[in-house]
XYZ file of C-alpha atoms in Angstrom:
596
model
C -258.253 -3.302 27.725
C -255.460 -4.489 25.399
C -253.797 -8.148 25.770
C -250.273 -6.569 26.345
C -252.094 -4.304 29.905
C -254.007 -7.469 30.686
C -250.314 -9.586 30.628
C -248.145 -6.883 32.031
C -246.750 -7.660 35.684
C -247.684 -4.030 36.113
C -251.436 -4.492 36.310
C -253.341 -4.138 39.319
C -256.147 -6.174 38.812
C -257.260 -9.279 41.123
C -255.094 -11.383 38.684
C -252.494 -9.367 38.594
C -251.261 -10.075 34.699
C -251.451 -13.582 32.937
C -247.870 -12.781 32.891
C -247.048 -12.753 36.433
C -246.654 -15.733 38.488
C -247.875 -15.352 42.446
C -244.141 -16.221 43.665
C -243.085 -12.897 42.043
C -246.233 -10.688 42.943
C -245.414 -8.712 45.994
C -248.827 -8.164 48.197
C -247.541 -8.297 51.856
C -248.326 -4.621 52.932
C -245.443 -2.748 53.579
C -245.026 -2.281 57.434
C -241.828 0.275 58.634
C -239.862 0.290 61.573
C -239.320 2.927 63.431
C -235.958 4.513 63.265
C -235.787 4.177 66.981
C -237.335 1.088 67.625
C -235.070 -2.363 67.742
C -235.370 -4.553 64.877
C -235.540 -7.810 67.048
C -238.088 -6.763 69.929
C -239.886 -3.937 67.843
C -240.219 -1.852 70.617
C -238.071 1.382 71.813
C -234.553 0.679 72.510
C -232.878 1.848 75.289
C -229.180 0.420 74.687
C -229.132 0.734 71.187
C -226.347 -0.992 69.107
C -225.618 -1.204 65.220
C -224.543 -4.389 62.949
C -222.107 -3.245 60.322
C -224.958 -2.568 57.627
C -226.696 -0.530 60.036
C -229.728 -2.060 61.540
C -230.164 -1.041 65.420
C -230.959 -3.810 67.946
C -231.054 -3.162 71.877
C -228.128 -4.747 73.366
C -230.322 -6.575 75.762
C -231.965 -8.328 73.122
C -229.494 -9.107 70.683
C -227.158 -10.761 72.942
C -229.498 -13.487 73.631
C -229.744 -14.337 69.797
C -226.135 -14.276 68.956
C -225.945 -16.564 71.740
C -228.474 -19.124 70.213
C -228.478 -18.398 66.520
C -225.395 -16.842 65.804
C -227.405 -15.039 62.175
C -228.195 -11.247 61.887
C -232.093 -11.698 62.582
C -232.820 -9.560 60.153
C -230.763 -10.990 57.288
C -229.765 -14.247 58.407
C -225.650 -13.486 57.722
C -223.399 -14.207 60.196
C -223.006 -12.094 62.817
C -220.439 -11.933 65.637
C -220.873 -9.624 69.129
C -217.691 -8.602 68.428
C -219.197 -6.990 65.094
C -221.534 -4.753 67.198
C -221.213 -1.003 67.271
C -222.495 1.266 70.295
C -224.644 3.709 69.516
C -224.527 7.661 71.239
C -227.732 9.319 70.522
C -228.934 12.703 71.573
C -231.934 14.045 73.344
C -233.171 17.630 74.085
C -234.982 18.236 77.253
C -238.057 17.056 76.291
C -236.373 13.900 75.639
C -236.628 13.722 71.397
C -233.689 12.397 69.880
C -231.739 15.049 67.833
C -228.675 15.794 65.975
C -225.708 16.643 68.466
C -225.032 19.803 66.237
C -228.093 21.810 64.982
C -230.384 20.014 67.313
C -232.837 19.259 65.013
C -235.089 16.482 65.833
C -235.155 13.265 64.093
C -238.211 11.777 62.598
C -239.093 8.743 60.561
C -238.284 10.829 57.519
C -234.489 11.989 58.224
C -231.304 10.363 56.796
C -229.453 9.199 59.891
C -225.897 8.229 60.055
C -223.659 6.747 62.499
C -219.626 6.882 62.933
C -217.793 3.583 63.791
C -215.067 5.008 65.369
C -216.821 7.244 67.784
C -219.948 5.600 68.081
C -221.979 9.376 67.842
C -225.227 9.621 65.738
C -225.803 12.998 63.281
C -227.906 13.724 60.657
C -226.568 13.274 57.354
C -226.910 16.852 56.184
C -224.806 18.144 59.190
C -221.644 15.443 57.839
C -222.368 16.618 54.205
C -222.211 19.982 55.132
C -219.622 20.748 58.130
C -217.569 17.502 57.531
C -217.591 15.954 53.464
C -217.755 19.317 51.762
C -216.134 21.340 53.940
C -213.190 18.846 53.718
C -213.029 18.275 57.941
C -212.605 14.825 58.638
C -212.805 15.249 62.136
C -215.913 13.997 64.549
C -217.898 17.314 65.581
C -218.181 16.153 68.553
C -215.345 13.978 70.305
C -213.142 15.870 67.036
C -211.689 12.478 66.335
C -210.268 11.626 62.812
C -213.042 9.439 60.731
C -212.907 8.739 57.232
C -216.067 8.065 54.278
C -215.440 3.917 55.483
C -216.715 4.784 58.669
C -219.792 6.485 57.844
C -222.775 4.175 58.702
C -226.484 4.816 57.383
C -229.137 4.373 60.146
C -231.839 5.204 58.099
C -232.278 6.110 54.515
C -235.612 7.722 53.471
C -234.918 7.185 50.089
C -234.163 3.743 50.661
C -237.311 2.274 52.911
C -237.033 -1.208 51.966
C -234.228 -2.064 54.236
C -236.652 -1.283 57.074
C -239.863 -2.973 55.764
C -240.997 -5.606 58.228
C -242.256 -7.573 55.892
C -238.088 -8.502 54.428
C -236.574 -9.304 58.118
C -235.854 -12.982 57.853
C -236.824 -13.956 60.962
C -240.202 -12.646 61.143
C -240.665 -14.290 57.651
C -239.104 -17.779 59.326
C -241.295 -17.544 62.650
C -238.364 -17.580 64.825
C -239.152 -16.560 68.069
C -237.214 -13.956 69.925
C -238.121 -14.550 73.287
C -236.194 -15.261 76.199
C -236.767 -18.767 77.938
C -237.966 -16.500 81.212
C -240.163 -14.503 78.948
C -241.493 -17.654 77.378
C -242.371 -19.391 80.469
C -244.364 -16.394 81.453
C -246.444 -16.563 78.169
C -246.915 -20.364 78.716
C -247.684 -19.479 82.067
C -252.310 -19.887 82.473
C -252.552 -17.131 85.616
C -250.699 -14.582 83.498
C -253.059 -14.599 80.802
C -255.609 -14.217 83.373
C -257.120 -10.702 84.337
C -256.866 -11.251 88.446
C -258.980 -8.076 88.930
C -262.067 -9.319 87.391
C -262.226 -12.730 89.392
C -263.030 -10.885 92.889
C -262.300 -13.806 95.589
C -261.431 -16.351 92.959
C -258.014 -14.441 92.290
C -256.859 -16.376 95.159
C -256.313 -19.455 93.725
C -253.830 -17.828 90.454
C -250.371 -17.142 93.049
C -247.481 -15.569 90.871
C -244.513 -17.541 90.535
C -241.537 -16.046 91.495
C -239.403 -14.512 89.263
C -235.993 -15.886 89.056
C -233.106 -13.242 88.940
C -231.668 -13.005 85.575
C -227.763 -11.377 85.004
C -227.678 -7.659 84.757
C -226.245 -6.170 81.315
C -224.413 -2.544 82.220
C -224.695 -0.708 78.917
C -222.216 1.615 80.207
C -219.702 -0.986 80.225
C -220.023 -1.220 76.639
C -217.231 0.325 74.964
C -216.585 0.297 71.424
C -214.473 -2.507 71.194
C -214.316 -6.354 70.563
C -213.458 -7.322 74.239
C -215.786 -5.502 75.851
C -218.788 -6.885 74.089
C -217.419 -10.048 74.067
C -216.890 -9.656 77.969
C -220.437 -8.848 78.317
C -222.173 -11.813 76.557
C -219.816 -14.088 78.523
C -221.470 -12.381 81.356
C -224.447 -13.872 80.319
C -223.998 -17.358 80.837
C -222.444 -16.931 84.016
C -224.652 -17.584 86.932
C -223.853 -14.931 89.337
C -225.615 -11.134 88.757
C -223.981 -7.428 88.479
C -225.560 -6.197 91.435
C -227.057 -2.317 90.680
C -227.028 0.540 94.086
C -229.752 0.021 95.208
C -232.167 3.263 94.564
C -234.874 4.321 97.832
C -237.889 3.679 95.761
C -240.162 2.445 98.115
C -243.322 2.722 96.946
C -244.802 0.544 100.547
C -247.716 2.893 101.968
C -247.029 4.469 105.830
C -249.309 1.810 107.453
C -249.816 -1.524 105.926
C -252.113 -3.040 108.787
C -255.010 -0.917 108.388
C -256.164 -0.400 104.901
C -258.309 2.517 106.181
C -255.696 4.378 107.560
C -253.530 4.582 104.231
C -252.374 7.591 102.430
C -255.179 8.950 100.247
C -254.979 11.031 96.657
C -257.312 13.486 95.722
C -258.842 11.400 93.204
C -261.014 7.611 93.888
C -259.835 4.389 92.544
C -262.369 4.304 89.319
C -263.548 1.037 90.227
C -267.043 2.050 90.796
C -267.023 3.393 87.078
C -265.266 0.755 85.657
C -267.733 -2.161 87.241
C -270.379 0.001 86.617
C -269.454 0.546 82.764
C -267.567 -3.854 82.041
C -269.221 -6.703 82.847
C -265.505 -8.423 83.353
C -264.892 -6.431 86.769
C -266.063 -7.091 90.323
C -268.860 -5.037 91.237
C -268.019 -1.879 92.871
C -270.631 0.480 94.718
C -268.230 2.660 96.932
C -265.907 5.355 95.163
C -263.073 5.332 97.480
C -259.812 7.395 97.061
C -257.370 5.749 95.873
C -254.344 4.874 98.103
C -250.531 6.683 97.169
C -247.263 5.784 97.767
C -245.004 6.138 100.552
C -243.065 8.433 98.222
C -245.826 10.486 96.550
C -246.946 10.967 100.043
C -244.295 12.472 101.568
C -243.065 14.737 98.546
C -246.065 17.008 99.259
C -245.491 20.478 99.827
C -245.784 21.189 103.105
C -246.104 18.187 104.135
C -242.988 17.132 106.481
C -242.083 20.303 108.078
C -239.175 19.427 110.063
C -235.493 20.529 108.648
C -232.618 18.202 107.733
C -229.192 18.138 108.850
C -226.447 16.791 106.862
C -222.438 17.146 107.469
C -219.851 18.175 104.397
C -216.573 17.007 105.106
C -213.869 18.291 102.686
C -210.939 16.552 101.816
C -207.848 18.730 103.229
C -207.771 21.914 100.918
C -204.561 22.393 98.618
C -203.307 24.963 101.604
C -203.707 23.279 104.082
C -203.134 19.987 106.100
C -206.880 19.883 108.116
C -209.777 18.672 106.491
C -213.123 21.250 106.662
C -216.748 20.567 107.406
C -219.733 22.462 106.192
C -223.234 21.909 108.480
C -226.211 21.622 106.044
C -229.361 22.575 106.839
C -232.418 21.311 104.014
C -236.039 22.661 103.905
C -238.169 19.597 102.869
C -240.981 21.971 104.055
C -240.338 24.138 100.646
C -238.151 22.344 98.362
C -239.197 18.338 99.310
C -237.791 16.570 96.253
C -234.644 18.805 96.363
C -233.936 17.362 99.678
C -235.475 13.574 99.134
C -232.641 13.982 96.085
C -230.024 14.977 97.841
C -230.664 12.894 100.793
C -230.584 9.331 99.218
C -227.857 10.186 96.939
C -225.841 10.894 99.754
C -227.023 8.089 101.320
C -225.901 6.232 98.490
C -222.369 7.744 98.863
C -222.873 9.366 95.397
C -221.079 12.211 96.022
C -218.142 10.704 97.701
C -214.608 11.539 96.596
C -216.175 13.886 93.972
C -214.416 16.999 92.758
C -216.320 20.599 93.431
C -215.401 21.366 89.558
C -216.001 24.994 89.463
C -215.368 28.261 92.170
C -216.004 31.598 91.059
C -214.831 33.991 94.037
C -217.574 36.194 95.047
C -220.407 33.867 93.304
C -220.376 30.662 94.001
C -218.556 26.663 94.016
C -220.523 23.910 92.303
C -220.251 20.538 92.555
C -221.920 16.695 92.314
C -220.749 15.694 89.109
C -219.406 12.310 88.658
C -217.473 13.384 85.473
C -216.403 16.617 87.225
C -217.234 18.150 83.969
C -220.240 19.931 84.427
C -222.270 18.101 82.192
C -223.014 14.752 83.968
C -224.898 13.749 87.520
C -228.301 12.131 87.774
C -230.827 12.211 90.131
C -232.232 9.179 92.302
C -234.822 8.737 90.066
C -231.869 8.187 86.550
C -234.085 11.439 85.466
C -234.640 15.289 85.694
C -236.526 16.882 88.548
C -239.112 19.759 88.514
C -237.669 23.254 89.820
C -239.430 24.334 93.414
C -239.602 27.782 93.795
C -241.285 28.328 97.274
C -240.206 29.378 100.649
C -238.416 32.424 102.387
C -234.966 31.309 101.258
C -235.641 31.032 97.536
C -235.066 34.986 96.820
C -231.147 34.290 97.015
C -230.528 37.184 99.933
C -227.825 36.137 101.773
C -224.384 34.053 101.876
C -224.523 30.435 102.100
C -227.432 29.334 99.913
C -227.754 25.591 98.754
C -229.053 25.296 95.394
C -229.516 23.013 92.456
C -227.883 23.502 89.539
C -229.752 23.002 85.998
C -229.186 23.217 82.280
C -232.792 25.091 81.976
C -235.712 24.457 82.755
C -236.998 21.296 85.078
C -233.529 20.010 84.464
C -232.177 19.112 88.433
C -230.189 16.173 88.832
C -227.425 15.503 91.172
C -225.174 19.097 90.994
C -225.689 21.725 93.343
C -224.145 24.936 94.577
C -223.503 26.991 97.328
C -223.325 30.726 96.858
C -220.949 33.498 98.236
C -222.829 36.007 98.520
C -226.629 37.267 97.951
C -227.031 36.159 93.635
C -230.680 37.968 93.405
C -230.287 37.470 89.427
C -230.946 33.335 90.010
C -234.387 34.236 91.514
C -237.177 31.368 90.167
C -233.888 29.873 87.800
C -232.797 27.606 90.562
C -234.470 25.505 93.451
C -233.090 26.375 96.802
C -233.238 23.522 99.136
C -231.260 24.426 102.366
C -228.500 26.613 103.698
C -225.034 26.453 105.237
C -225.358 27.029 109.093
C -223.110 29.596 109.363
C -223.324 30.432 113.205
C -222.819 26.414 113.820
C -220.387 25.614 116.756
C -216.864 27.243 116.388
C -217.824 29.004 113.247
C -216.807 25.799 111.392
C -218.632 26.302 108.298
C -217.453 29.830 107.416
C -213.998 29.289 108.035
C -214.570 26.402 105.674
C -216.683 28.742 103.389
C -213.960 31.696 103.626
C -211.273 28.876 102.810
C -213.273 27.365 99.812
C -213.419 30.883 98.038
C -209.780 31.820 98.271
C -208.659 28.295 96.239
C -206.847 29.663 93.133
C -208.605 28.349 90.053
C -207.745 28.150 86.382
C -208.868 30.661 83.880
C -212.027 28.399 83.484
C -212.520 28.637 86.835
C -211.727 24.672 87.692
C -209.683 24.375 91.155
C -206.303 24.223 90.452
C -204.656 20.555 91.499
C -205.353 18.919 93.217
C -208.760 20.404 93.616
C -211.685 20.861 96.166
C -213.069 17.126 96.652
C -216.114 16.307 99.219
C -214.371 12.841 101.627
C -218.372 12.355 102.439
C -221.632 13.581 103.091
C -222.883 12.426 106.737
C -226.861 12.947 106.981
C -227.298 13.655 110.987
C -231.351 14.112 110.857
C -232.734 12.646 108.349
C -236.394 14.561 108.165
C -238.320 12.162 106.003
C -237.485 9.343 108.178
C -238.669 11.247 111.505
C -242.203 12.075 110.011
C -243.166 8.531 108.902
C -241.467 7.117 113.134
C -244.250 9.845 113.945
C -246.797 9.168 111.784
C -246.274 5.342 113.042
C -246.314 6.350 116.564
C -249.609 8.483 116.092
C -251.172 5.615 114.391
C -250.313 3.288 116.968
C -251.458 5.582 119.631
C -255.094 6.028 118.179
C -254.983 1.949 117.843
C -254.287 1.699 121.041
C -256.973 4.171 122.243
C -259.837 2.681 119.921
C -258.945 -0.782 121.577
C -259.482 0.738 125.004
C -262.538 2.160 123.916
C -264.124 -0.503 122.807
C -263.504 -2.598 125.939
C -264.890 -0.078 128.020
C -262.018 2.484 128.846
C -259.413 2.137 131.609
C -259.648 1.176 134.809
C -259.151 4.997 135.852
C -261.254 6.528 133.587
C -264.822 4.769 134.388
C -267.614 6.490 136.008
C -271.220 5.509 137.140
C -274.517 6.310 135.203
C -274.750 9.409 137.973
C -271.107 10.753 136.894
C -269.194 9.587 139.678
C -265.828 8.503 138.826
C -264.946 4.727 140.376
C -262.130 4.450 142.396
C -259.505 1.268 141.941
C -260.570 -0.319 145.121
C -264.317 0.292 144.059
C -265.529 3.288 145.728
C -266.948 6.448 144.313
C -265.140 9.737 144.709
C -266.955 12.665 146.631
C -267.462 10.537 150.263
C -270.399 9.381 151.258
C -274.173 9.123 149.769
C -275.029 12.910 149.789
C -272.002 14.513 148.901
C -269.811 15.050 145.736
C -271.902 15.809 142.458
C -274.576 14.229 140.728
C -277.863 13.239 142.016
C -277.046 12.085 145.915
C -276.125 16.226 146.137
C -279.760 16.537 147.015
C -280.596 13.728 148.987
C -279.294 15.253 152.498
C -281.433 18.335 152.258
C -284.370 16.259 151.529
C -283.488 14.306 154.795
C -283.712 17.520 156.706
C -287.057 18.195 155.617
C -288.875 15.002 156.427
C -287.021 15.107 159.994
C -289.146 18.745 160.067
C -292.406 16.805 159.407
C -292.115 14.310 161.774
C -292.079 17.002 164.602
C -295.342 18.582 164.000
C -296.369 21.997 165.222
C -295.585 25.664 164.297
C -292.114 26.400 163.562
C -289.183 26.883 160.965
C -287.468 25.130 159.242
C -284.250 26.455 157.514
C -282.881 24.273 154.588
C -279.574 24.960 154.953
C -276.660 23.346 153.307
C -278.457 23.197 149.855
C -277.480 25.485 147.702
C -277.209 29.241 149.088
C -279.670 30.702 151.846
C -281.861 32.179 149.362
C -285.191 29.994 149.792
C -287.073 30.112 153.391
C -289.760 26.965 153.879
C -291.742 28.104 156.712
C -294.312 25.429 159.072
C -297.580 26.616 160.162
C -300.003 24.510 163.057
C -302.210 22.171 161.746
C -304.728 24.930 160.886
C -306.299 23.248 157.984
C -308.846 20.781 157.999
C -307.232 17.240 158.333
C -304.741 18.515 160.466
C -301.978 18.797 157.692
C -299.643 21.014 158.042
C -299.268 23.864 155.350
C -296.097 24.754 154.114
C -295.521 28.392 152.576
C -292.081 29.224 150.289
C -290.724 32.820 150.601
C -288.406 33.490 147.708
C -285.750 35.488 148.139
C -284.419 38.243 145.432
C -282.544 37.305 142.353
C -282.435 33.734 140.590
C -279.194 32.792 142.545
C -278.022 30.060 140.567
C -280.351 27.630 139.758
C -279.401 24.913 141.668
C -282.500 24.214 143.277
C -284.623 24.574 139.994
């Protein structure tokens, strides 16, 4: 080795180069960032923002460090709320983030870019190509004017150093990041604590309480200065946005008896687990494990009863009366089809909303929020699986209530009634319920008949001022009748055990013999003799011992036991002792057996 290699600052030796001091040698490993992780909680956004430079941050995390710092965390400049830019990113059905255009999906390795104006995300080949060369200066998407100054680089991947963990500043400075609430919980000994392996002991470690924390709405977030300011005034204020509330009870049907809880198909894996750690309680029984109220009744099958919900129109453009549909839902077939539809009109999601497109002869569709076609969510904020079971799901007749997808598994909140039989949607839509057509006064076709001669545009939108749905009424709610009578039927069997176990009811004991004991503690079937049991016998045997004591010759017929089939005949005391001798004469056949 030379002295010139041996001094270099490009050697890679465990000194490093004579020449090169350890302030300028570089051996932090390089860590990167995802491109869509945030750069404060390094974890997967779900509001995501953008300073001016580029780095993403989730709004619910940023917020709290402008608040208290005031510094971009990651370079330590100033940075101002009001200097925040939303972020509109793409996802396919599978939910991958992709470019708006050629829906190509993004990976660690693609050069992302962000306008400010419009707040959309693309990949940079689709600007260079359909926007910079081609000379179009419009968005692709929103087609608003941008210019070059308002292109914003996401991610670079020729450039990975700006997001290389190792450079944020306040990783390097230890700041933490944390929330007071979150830090309290950290501080907090019976959260650090694993509950399940303590067995009886776990008793002693009671959760706080979690105190309620303001709400951010990252819809609310437009892409201005006074809306973001607006929210992280919201913030310090005391009082919480208050959210609809969504049904997700997750409580099983009976919470007194732990026995008597909805079961899955599969156990609990305790026994395993003990079986296989020393940290767990001791398990010897595999038991199944318990589901939720929801899981539970979503089962196919399952709650066979039918629904009943009431459509009430707004008055139609011609005419002055308002129309009502009767809807009839199949939970027996299509059970999260109708648990959707059922909460959300609950809810009053789908009041005052717009039926946004009518095709004569086809079908009206409606349940959009943005009466555009392209918006609505389910209950559950995601996309539903398609049901393709029951009678009604071949798309036969006139009236057919249907969900309406994008593809694939992608129900949400829009659905459809149909005109007449569609038998080319067969297994492409899940068919939940029907319009009762033959309802009282023919209500709902008249309503049906009136809905399909609304003129419409040449995109076949209502003309103004359109088809919109006053409310949704839900008259029998099916879900809600099959847990009253699962309750009912578990209170029932309570009821009976209990009785059992003290001995039945007053009306339903008998005696060792059979006998059933009255109330005012006699026996049913008269006197000693009579009735069933053993005391049937007892008379007849009277008879016979009343023979005896009359010595001498003669008959005695035992009558009133059983049928006159057996003959006991008394003969003189011929015999030596002077006993009398008793012959039986059978008579024919086995009669039936009742004096066996």
């Amino acid at each position: 080795i030379t002295h010139s290699e041996w001094a270099s600052e490009d050697a890679f030796s465990a000194s490093v180069g004579s020449g090169t001091s350890k302030t300028n040698a570089s051996n932090a490993p390089f860590k990167r960032l995802p491109f869509n992780f945030c750069a404060i909680s390094l974890q997967p956004f779900n509001h995501p923002v953008c300073s001016p430079e580029g780095t993403i941050f989730d709004i619910t995390n940023i917020l709290p460090w402008l608040k208290k710092h005031g510094t971009n965390p990651v370079t330590g400049a100033p940075l101002k709320s009001t200097d925040l830019i939303k972020l509109n990113f793409t996802k396919n059905e599978d939910g991958e983030i992709v470019d708006p255009v050629t829906y190509k999906v993004f990976t660690n390795n693609t050069h992302i870019v962000a306008l400010k104006n419009t707040s959309n995300v693309f990949a940079y080949d689709t600007i260079e190509r359909l926007n910079i060369k081609a000379k179009n200066w419009r968005d692709l998407v929103s087609e608003e004017d941008f210019s070059r100054k308002d292109i914003i680089t996401i991610q670079d991947p020729q450039n990975v150093e700006s997001r290389n963990l190792s450079t944020f500043k306040y990783l390097q400075d230890g700041a933490s990041t944390l929330t007071p609430e979150q830090q309290r919980e950290r501080n907090d000994p019976s959260r650090n604590v694993n509950t399940t392996a303590l067995g009886n002991g776990a008793t002693l470690f009671k959760a706080p309480k979690k105190e309620q924390q303001p709400d951010i709405n990252p819809d609310a977030l437009a892409n201005n200065r006074a809306s973001i300011a607006k929210t992280l005034s919201s913030l310090s204020s005391t009082k919480s946005t208050t959210k609809p509330s969504t049904p997700t009870n997750t409580t099983p049907i009976n919470t007194t008896s732990s026995s008597s809880q909805p079961r899955a198909l599969h156990t609990t894996g305790l026994a395993a687990a003990s079986l296989t750690s020393t940290g767990l309680t001791p398990h010897t029984t595999a038991d199944l494990a318990s589901q939720s109220q929801e899981t539970y009744l979503l089962h196919p099958r399952r709650v066979r009863q039918k629904g009943y919900c009431l459509l009430t129109l707004h008055p139609l453009p011609s005419s002055t009366t308002s129309h009502t549909l009767t809807l009839e839902l199949h939970p027996e077939f299509a059970p999260r089809a109708c648990w959707n539809f059922l909460h959300l009109a609950k809810t009053g999601y789908y009041n005052n909303l717009l039926f946004h497109r009518n095709i004569p002869r086809f079908m009206i569709q409606g349940g959009d929020p943005t009466a555009t076609g392209k918006g609505g969510a389910s209950i559950w904020n995601k996309n539903f699986d398609d049901e393709f079971d029951g009678p009604l799901a071949k798309f036969d007749k006139r009236g057919l209530l249907a969900m309406a997808n994008k593809g694939k598994n992608t129900n949400g909140s829009q659905f459809f009634i149909t005109y007449r039989p569609t038998s080319h949607l067969v297994r492409k839509h899940t068919v939940f319920g029907q319009v009762v057509l033959d309802d009282e006064g023919g209500k709902s076709e008249a309503a049906l008949q009136a809905l399909e001669k609304v003129e419409v545009d040449e995109k076949s939108r209502p003309k103004a001022p359109g088809i919109r749905i006053k409310e949704i009424t839900v008259l029998v709610d099916p879900f809600q009748r099959f847990l009253d009578g699962e309750r009912e039927r578990e209170r029932v069997e309570m009821e009976e055990d209990r009785v059992r176990k003290m001995g039945g009811r007053e009306d339903e004991r008998v005696t060792w013999t059979g006998k059933r004991v009255r109330l005012d503690g006699g026996f049913e079937g008269g006197d000693l003799g009579g009735g069933g049991g053993v005391g049937r016998y007892l008379k007849g045997g009277g008879e016979v011992e009343k023979g005896l004591a009359g010595g001498g010759g003669g008959k005695v017929e035992k009558g009133k036991v059983g049928k006159e089939e057996i003959l006991e005949e008394w003969e003189g005391a011929d015999d030596e002792g002077g006993r009398a001798k008793k012959k039986m004469k059978v008579g024919g056949g086995f009669g039936d057996f009742e004096s066996w």
